[in-house]
Each structure stands twice: as C-alpha cells, then as structure tokens.
mmCIF file of C-alpha atoms and ligand atoms in Angstrom:
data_model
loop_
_atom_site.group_PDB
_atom_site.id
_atom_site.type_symbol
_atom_site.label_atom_id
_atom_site.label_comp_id
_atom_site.label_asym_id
_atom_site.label_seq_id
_atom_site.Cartn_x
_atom_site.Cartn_y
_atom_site.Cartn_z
ATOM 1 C CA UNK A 867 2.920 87.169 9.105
ATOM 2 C CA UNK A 868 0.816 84.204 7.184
ATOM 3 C CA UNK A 869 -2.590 85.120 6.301
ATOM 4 C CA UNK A 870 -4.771 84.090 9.064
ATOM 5 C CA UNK A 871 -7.033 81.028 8.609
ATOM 6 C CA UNK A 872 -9.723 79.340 10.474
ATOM 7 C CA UNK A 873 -8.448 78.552 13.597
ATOM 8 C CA UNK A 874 -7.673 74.374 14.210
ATOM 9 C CA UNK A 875 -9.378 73.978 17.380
ATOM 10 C CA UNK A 876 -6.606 72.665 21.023
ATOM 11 C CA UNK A 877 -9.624 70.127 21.396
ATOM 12 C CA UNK A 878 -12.314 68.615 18.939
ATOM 13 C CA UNK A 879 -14.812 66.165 20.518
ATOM 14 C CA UNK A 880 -16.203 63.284 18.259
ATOM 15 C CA UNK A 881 -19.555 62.971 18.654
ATOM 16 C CA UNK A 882 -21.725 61.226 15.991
ATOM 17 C CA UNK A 883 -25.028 59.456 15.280
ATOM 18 C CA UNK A 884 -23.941 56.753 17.044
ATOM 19 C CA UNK A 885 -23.882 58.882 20.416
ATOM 20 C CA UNK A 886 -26.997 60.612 18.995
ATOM 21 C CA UNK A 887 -29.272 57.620 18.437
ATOM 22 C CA UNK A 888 -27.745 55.959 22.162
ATOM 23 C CA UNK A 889 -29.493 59.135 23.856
ATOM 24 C CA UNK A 890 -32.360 58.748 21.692
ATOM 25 C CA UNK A 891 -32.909 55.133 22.670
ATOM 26 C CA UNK A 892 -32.907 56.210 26.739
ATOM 27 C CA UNK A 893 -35.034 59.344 26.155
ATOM 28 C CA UNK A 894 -37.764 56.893 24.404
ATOM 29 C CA UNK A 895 -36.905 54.834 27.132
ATOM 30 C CA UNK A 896 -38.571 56.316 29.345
ATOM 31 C CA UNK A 897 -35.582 55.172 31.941
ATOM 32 C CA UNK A 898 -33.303 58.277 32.527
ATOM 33 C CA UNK A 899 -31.652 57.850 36.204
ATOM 34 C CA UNK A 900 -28.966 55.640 36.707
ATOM 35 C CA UNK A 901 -29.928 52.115 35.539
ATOM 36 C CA UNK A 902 -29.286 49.592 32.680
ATOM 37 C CA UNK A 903 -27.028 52.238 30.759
ATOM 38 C CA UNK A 904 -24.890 52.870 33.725
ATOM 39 C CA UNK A 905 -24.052 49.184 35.067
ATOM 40 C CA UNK A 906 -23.508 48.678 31.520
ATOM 41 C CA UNK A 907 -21.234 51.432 30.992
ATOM 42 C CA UNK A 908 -19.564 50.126 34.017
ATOM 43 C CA UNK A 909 -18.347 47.007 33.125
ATOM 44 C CA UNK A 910 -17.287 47.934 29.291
ATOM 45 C CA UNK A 911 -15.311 50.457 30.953
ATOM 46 C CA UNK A 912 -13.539 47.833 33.412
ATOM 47 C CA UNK A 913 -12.428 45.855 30.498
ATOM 48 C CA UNK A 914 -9.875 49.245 30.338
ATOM 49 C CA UNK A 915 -8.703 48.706 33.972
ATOM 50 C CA UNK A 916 -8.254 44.832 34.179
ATOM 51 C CA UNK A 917 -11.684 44.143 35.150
ATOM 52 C CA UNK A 918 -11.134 45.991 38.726
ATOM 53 C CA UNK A 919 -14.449 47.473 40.141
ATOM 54 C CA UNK A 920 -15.715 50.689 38.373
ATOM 55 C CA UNK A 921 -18.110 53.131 39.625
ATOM 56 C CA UNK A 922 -19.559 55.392 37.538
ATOM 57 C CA UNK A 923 -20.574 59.320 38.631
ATOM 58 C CA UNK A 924 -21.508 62.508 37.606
ATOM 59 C CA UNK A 925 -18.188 63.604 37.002
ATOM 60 C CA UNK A 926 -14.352 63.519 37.210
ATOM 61 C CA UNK A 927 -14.923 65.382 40.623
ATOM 62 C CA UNK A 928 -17.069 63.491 41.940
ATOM 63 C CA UNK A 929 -15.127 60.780 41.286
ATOM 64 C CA UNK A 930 -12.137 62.350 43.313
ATOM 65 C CA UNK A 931 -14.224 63.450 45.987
ATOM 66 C CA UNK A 932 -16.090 60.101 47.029
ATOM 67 C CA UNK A 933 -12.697 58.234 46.300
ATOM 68 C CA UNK A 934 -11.412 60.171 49.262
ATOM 69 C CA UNK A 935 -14.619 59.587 51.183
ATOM 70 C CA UNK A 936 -14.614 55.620 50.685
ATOM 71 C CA UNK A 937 -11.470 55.257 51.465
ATOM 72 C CA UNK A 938 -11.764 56.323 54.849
ATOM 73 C CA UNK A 939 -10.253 59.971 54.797
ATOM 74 C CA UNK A 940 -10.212 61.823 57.974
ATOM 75 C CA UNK A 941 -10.916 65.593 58.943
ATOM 76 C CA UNK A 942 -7.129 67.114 58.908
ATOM 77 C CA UNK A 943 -5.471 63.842 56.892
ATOM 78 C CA UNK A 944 -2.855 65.076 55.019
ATOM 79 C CA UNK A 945 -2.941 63.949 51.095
ATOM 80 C CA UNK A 946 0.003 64.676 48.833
ATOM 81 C CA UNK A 947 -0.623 65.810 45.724
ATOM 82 C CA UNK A 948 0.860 67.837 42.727
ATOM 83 C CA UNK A 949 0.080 71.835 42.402
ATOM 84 C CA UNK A 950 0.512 71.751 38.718
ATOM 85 C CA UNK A 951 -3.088 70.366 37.849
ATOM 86 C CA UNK A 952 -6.576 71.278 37.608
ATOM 87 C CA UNK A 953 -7.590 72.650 40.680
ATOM 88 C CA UNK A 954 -10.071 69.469 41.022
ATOM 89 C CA UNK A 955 -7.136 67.532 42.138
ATOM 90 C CA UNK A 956 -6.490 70.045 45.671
ATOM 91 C CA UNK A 957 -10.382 70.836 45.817
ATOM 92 C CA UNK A 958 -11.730 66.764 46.094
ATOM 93 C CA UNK A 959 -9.061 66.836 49.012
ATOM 94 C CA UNK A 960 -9.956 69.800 50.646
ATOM 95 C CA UNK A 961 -14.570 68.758 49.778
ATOM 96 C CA UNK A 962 -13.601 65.179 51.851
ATOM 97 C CA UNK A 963 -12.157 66.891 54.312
ATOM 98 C CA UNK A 964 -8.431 66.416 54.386
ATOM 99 C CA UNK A 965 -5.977 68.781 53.552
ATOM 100 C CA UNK A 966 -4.057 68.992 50.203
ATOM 101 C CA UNK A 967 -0.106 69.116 50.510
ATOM 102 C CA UNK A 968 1.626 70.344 47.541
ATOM 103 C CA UNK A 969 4.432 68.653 46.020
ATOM 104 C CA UNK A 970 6.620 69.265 43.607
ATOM 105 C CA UNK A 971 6.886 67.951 39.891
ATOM 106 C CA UNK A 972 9.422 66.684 37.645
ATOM 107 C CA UNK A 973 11.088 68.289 35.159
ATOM 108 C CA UNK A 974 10.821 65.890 32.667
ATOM 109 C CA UNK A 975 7.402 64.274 32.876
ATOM 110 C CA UNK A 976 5.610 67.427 34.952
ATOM 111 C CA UNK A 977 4.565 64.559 36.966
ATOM 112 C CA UNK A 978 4.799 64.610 41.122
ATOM 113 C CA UNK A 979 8.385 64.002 41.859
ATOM 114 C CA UNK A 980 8.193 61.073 44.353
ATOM 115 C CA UNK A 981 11.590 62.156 46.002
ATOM 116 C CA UNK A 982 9.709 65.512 46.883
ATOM 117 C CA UNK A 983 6.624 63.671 48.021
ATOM 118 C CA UNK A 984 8.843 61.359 50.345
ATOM 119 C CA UNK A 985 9.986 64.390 51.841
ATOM 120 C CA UNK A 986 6.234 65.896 52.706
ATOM 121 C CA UNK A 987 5.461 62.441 54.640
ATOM 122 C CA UNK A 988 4.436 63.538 58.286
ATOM 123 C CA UNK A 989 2.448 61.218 60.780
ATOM 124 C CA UNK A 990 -0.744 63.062 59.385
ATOM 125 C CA UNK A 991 -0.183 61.907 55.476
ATOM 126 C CA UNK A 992 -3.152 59.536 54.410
ATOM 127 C CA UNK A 993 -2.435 59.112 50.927
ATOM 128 C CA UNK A 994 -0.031 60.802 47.934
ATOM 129 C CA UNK A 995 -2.122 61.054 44.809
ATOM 130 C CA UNK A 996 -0.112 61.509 41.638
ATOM 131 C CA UNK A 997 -2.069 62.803 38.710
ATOM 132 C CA UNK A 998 -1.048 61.675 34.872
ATOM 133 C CA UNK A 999 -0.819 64.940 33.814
ATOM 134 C CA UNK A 1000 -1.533 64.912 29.807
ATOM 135 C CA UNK A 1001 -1.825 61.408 29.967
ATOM 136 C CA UNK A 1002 1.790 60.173 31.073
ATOM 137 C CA UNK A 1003 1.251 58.111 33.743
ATOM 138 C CA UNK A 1004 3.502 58.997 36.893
ATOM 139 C CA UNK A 1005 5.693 57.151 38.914
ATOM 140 C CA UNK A 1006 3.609 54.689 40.089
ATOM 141 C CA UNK A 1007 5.825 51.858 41.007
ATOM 142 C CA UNK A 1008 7.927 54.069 42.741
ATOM 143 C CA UNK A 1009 4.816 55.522 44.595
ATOM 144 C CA UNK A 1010 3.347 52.000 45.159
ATOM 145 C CA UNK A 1011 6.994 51.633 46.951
ATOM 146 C CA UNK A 1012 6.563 54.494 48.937
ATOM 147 C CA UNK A 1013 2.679 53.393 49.698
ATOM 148 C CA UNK A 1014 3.905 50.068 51.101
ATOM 149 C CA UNK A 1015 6.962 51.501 52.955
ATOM 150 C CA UNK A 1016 5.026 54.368 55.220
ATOM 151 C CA UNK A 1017 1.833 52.693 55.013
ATOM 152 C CA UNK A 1018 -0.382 54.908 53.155
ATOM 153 C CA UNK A 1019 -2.934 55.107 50.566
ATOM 154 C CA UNK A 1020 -1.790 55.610 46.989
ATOM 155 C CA UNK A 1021 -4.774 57.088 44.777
ATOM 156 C CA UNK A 1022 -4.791 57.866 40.981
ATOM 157 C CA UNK A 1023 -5.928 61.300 39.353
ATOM 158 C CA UNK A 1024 -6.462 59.347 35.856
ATOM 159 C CA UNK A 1025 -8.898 62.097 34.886
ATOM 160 C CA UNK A 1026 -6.658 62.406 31.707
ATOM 161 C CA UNK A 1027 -4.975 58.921 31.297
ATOM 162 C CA UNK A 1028 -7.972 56.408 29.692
ATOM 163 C CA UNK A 1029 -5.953 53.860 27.932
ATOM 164 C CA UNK A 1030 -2.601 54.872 29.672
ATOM 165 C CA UNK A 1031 -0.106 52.557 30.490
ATOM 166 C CA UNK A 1032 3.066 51.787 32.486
ATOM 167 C CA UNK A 1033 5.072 48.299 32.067
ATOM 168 C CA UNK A 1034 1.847 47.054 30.720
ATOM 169 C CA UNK A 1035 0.051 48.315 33.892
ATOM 170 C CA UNK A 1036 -2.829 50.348 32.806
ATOM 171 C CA UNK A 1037 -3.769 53.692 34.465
ATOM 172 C CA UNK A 1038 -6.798 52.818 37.102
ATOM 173 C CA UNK A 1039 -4.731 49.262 37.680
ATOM 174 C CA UNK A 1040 -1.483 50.772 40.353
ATOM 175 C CA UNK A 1041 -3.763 52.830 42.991
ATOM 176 C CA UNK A 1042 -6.199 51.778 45.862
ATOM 177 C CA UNK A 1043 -8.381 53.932 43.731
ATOM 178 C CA UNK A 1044 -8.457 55.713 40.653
ATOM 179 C CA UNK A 1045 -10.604 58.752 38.945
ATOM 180 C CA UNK A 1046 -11.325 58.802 35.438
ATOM 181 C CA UNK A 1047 -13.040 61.938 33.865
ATOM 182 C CA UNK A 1048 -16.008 62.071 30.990
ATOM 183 C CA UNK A 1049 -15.945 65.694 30.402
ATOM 184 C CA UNK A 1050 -16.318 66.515 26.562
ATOM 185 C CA UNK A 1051 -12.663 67.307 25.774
ATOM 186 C CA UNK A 1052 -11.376 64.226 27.754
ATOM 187 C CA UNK A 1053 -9.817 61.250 25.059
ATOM 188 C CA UNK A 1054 -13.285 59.903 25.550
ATOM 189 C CA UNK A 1055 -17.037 61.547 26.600
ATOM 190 C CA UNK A 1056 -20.549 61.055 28.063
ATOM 191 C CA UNK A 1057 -21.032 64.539 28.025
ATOM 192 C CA UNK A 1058 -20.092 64.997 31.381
ATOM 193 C CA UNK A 1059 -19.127 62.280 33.704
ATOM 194 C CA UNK A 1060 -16.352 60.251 35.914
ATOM 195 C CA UNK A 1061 -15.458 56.721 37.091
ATOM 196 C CA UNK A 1062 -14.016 55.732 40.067
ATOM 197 C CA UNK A 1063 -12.287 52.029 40.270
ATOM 198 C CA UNK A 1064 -10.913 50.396 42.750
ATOM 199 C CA UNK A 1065 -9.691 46.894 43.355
ATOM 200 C CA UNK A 1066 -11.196 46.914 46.716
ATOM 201 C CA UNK A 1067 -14.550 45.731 47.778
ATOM 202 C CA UNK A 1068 -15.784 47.783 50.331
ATOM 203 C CA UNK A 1069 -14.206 50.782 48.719
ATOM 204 C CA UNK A 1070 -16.691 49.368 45.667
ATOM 205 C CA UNK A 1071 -19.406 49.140 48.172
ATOM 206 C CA UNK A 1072 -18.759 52.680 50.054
ATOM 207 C CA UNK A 1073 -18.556 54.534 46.694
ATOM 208 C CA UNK A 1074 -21.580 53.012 45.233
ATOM 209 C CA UNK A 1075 -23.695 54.271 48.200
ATOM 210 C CA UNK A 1076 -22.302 57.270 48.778
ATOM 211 C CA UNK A 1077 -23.113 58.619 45.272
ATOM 212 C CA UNK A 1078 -26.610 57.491 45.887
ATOM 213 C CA UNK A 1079 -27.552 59.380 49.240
ATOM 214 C CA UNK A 1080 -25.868 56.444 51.140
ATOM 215 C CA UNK A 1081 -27.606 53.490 49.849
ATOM 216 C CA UNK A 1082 -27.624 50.818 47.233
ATOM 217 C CA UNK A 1083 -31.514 49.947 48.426
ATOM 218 C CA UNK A 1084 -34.027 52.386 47.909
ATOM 219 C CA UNK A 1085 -35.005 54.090 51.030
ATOM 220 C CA UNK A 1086 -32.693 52.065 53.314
ATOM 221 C CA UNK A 1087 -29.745 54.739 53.412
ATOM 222 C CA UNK A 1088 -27.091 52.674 55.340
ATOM 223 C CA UNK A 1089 -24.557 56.078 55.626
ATOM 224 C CA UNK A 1090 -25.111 59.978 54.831
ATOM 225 C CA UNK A 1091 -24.137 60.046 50.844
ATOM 226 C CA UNK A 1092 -24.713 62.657 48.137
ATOM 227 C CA UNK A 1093 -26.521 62.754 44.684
ATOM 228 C CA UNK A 1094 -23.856 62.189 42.972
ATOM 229 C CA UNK A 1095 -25.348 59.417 40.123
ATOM 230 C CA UNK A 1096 -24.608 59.575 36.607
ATOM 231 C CA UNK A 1097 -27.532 59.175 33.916
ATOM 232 C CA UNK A 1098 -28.090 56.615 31.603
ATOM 233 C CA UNK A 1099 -28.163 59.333 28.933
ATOM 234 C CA UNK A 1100 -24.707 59.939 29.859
ATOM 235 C CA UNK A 1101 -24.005 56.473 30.203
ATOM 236 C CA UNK A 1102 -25.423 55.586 26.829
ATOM 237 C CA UNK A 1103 -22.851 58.240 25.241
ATOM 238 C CA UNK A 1104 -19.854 57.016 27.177
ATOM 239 C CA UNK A 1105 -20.871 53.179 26.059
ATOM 240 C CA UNK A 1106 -20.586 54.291 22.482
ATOM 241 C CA UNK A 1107 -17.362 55.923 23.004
ATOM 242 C CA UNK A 1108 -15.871 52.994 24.617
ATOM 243 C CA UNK A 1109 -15.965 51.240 21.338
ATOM 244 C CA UNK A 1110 -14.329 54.088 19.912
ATOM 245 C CA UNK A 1111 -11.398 55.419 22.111
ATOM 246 C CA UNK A 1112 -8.800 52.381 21.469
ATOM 247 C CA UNK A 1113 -8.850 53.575 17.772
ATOM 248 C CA UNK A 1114 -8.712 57.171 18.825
ATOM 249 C CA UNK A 1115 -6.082 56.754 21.163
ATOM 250 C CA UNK A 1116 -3.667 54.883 18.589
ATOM 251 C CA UNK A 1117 -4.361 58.323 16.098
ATOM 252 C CA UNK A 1118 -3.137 60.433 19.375
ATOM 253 C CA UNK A 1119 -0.460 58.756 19.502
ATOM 254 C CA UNK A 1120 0.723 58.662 15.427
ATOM 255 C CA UNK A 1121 0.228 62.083 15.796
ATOM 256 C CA UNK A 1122 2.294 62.459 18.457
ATOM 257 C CA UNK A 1123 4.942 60.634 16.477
ATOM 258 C CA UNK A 1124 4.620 63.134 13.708
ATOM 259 C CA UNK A 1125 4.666 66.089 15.570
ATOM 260 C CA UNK A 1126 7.852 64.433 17.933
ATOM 261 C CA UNK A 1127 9.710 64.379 14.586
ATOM 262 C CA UNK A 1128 8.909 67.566 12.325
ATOM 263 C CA UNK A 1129 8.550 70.049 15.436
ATOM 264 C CA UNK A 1130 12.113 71.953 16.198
ATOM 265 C CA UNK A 1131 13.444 74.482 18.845
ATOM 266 C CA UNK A 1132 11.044 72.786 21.621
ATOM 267 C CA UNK A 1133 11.575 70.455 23.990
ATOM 268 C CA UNK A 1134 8.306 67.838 22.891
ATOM 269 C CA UNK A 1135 7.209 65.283 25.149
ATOM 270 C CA UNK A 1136 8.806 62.834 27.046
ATOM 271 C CA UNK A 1137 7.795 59.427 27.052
ATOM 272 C CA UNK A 1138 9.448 56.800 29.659
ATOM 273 C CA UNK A 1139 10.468 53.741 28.689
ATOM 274 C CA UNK A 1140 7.720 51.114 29.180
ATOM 275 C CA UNK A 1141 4.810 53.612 28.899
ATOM 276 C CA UNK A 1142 2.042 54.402 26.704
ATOM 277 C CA UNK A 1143 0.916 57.846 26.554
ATOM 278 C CA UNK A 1144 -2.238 58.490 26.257
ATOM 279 C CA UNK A 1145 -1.831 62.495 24.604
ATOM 280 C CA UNK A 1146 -4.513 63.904 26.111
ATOM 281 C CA UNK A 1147 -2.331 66.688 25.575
ATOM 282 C CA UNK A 1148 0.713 67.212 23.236
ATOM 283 C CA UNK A 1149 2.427 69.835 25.810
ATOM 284 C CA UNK A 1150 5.694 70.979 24.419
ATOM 285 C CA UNK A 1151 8.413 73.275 26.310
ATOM 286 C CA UNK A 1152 10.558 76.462 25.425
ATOM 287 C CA UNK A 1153 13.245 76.205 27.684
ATOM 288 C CA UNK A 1154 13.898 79.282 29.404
ATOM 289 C CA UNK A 1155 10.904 81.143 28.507
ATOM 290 C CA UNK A 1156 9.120 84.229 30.270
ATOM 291 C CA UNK A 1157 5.745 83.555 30.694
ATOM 292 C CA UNK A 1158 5.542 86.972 28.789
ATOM 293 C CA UNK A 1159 7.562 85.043 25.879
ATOM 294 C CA UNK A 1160 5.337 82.126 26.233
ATOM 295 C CA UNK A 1161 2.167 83.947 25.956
ATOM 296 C CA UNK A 1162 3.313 85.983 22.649
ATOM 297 C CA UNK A 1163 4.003 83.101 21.362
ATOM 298 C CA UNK A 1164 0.402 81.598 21.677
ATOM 299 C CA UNK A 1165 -1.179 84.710 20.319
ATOM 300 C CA UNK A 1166 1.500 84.068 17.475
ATOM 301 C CA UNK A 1167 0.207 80.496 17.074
ATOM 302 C CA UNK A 1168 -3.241 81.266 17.029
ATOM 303 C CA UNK A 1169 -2.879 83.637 14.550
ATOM 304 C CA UNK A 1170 -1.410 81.464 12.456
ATOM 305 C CA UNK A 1171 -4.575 79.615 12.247
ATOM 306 C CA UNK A 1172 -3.696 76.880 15.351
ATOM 307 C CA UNK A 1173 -5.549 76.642 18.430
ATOM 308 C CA UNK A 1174 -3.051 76.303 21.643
ATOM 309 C CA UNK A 1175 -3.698 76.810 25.655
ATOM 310 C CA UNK A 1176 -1.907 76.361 28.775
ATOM 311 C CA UNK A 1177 -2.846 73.570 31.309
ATOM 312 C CA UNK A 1178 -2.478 75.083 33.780
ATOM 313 C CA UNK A 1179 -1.402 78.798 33.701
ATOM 314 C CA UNK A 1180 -1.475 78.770 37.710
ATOM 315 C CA UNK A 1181 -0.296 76.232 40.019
ATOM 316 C CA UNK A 1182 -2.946 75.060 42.294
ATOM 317 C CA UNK A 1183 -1.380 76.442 45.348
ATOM 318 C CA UNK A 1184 -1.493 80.068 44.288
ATOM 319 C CA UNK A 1185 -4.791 80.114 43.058
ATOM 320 C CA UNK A 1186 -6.631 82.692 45.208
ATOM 321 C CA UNK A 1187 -8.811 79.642 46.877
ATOM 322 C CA UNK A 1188 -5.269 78.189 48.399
ATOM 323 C CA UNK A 1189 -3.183 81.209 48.296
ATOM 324 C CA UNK A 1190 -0.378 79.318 49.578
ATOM 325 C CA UNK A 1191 3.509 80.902 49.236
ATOM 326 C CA UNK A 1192 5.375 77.208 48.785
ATOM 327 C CA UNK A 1193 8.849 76.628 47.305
ATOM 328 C CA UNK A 1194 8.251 74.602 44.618
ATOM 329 C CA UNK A 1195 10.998 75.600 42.256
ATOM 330 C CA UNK A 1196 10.183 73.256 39.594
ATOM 331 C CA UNK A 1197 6.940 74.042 39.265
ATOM 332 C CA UNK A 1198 7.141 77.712 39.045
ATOM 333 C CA UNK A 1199 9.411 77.226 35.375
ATOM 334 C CA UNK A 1200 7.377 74.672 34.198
ATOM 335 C CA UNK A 1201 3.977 76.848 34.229
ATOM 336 C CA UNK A 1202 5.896 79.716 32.452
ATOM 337 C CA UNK A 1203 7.223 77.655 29.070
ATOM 338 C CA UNK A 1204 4.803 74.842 28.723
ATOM 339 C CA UNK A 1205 1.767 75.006 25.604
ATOM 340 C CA UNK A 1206 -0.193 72.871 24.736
ATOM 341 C CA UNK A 1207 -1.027 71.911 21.124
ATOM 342 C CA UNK A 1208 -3.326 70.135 19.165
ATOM 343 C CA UNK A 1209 -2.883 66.583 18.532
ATOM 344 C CA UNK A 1210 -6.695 65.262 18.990
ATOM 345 C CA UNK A 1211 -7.459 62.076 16.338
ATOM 346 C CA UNK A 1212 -9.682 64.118 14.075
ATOM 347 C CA UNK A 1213 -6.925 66.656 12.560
ATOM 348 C CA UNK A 1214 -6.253 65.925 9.027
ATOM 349 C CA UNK A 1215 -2.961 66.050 7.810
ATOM 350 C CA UNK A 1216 -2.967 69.107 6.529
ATOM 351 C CA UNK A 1217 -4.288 70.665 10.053
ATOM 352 C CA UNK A 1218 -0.852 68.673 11.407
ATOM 353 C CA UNK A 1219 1.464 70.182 8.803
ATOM 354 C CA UNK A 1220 -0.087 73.562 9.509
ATOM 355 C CA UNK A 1221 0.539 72.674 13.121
ATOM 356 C CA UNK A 1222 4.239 72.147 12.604
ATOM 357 C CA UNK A 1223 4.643 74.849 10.015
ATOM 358 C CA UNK A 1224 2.906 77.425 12.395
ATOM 359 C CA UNK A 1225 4.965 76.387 15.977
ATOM 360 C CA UNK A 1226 8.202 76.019 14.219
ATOM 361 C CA UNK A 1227 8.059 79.606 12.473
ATOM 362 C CA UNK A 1228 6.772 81.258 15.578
ATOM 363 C CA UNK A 1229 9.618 79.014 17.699
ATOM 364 C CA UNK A 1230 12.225 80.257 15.048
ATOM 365 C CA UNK A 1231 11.619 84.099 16.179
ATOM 366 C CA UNK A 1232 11.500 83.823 19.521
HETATM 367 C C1 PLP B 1376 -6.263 66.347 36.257
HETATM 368 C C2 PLP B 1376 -7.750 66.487 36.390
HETATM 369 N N1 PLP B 1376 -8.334 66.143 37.548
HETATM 370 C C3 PLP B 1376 -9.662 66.228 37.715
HETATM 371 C C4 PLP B 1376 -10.494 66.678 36.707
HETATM 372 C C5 PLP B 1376 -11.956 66.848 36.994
HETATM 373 O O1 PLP B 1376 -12.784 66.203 36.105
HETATM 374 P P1 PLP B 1376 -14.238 66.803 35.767
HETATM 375 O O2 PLP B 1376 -14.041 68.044 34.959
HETATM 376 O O3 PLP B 1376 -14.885 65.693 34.984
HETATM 377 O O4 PLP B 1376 -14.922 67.061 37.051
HETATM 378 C C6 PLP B 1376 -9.928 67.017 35.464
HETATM 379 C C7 PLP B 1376 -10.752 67.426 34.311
HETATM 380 O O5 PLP B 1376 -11.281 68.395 34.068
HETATM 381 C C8 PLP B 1376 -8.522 66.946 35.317
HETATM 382 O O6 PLP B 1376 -7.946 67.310 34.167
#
C-alpha cells in the first residue's frame, strides 16, 4: 500500500479576495437584502442562458420549489422525474404540492431515460423534469418532443449544469423553466444560492413575487409567497464568480480529457455528440461491481491520498422519506458501481497524476 498523503479534496471551492472585498463592499454598504447586487447578479447570469429571464433565490431548492409553484402546479399533479439525484429534485415536487414519479435512467448518461418517462405519462402528469446529473445535459430535445406531443411542462434540474450545453443549446435554454444551484461545491458559488429562468413572462412575474411574500411592491402582496430572497452579499459573491466560471469550466473539462485518457479498467464518462459537459462531477463506473466492491474501493482511494464520494449512494425513491419499492432496474446497478472523482479546476498536475496513479492501482486489484 503507498504511503498515505494528504488527502486531494472530491471538491475545492475558489474563493478569493475578489469574493472577499465584493462582501466587504455590501457589508459597508449598509444595503444587505435583495437589491442592486441581486438584479445585477441576475442579468450577468442570463448572459449564460441566452438572455432568458433569471430569478435569483436563496437556493437551488428554492429555485425548484417556486419553479413548480409559478408554473401553475396542482395538488396531486404528477411530475416525472429521475430517482438517481439529490433528494431536492423529488422533495421541490412533493413542497409544491404535486407528486414525484420516478423514472428510470440511462445506462450510459445516468440521465432520465425518456422511453421510461413516456411510459409513466398518465392524465395526471404535469411536467417530466430531467436533471443533468454531473453536468451532462439530458435528453432534452427528445423531452421537448415528448413536452409538445402530450402537452406538458418540461422543467430543468440544472442545479449542476452552469455552462452546459447540447447542440449549442445551453442548459436553462430547452425547459419552461430551469434551476440553477449556488451552493459552495457547485462549478460556481455565492455561498449559498439558486436561479430560476424561464423564458416565460408571467412565470418571471409569479416567481419574482412568490420569493418575496407574494409581491414585487412593498406591502401590496398580490398572492401568498414565501421569504425566499437571496442577499446581495450572496449576490455580490456569485457576480464575481460569473467572471470566473467560463475559465473554470474549460480546466474541468481538460481535466476531464486527461483523466478520459490515462484512467484504465473503468468505464469514464460519456459525452454525447453535440454536448458540452460541464464536469461537475467526473463519475466513472466499474462494471459489475458490488456496492461492497465499490465501497472498498473508495476507502482504497482515499487512502491513497484522493478524495472520492458517491452521488448518490441511495436512489431517491428508497430514501426513508419516499420509501417507495419501484422497479427501476437500471438504477439499482448504477448506484452500486458509480464514484465520483476529483476533477475540480484547481488540482495541479501532480494532484491529477496522483489521481490516475491511485484509481488505476486500486482498479487493477479489484
Ligand atoms: C441535482 C440537484 N438538484 C437540486 C439541488 C439543490 O440545490 P441546493 O443545495 O442549492 O438547494 C442540488 C444541489 O445540491 C442538486 O445537485
């Protein structure tokens, strides 16, 4: 076994002065509600969408939940969604009232399978939201087909995806309405924080006053809304990390390249043709594994000095708040073989040989 070193963390965030002198500026300020920063924030951020409406919130969540909310979900509407995700995905369904309907992935991508989607269409299905799990965006244009054909809503978990793309379609441009997420680890921060866009305008409108206790006037509330407003300390972070994350994102993805071509005995991942990943995560597969395999070979990896995790260990629908017994065969091997390692912009190149060194001895003994 290689002497252990200090451990290359699964996730680094960047922040620097930059971020520290933008929160500076608002605490002298004076100003730290939503205000300048945010509206801001907003429309450097839309330059990533193709200038479509954003709305910025306290988090990814939030940004799920009032999505759902503005666009008009029901009590008991059915949304589609993936189970292998971050239990924010189900939970925004389940917080606006509808009721989450697990589908299944595929193989390749981990992405919703839109074949198995089709199939979970019943009179009571509002929407199908695909997530971009690791920052592949899904299979939008054939969801946007199945949106037009049965009528429904398509919506966008882009919590992972900034800077995505598909056929030069950028994640946040295919669905009624997207949800970005700020949360530190995220390709880029404010510390905590979402955005919801949308192309539509009262969607734009409904969003805006629901996360401001249903108004965009103070003190005339026009609908019951929530609290759910993002600072302009947060803002002021996430504006200096929009001049950042192009540059970061292009790192990710040399990175990626490197780690496509030195890593062996592992399925890495897959990128379709016409899309730009965004590697949130680097998420690479042993075929045929036991989770019990799997998770000897983290411990393996970590003590060889590299930080790894699995996203997610679980799939949504057996967590104990679902507790759901679904056939969702795909899924089930895809949660036991899948790790994630790093492949964030500030490793060196040593940290990336050690990265390939480290998985591809462990790989070798399995
Ligand atoms: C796929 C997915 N959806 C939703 C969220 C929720 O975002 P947040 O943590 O900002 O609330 C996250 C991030 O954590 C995520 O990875």
């Amino acid at each position: 076994m290689r002497e252990e070193r200090k451990l290359i963390p699964a996730a680094r965030p960047i922040i620097g002065d930059e971020e520290r002198e933008a929160v500076d500026r608002v605490l002298r300020s004076g100003m730290m509600a939503q205000g300048p920063e945010v509206k801001a924030f907003e429309e450097e951020f839309s330059e990533f969408v193709g200038g479509r409406h954003c709305i910025a919130v306290n988090s990814g969540t939030s940004a799920l939940h009032l999505s759902f909310l503005a666009a008009g979900l029901q009590p008991g509407d059915e949304v589609i969604v993936p189970s292998f995700s971050f239990a924010a995905t189900a939970n925004s369904v389940v917080l606006a009232g509808g009721v989450p309907v697990f589908g299944d992935i595929d193989p390749k991508t981990f992405n919703l399978d839109p074949e198995h989607a089709e199939s979970l269409i019943t009179p009571r299905t509002k929407g199908i939201m695909p997530v971009h799990l690791y920052g592949h965006i899904a299979d939008m244009d054939a969801f946007e087909a199945l949106g037009k054909k049965y009528g429904i809503t398509i919506f966008e978990d882009a919590a992972q995806a900034h800077l995505a793309s598909l056929n030069g379609r950028m994640a946040g441009e295919w669905g009624t309405v997207a949800s970005f997420s700020f949360y530190p680890t995220k390709n880029m921060t404010s510390g905590e924080g979402g955005m919801i866009v949308t192309g539509d305008e009262g969607i734009d409108r409904l969003a805006r006053m629901l996360r401001n206790q249903g108004g965009l006037i103070r003190y005339q509330n026009e609908i019951v809304g929530l609290n759910n407003r993002m600072t302009d300390i947060h803002a002021a972070i996430g504006r200096v990390q929009v001049t950042k994350v192009k540059a970061w994102t292009d790192q990710r993805r040399k990175n990626a390249r490197y780690l496509d071509e030195h890593l062996q005995g592992v399925i890495t991942p897959y990128l379709r043709a016409g899309s730009e990943h965004s590697y949130h995560q680097y998420t690479i597969r042993l075929k045929g594994a036991s989770s019990e395999v799997r998770d000897q070979a983290i411990a393996d990896i970590k003590a060889g000095g590299v930080g790894c995790d699995v996203y997610y260990p679980t799939p949504i629908h057996r967590l104990p708040s679902f507790a759901l017994t679904l056939d969702l065969p795909v899924t089930e091997e895809i949660v036991k073989e899948v790790i994630s390692i790093p492949v964030h912009p500030s490793l060196t190149a040593d940290e990336l040989d050690q990265v390939v060194t480290v998985v591809n001895d462990v790989v070798k003994r399995i």
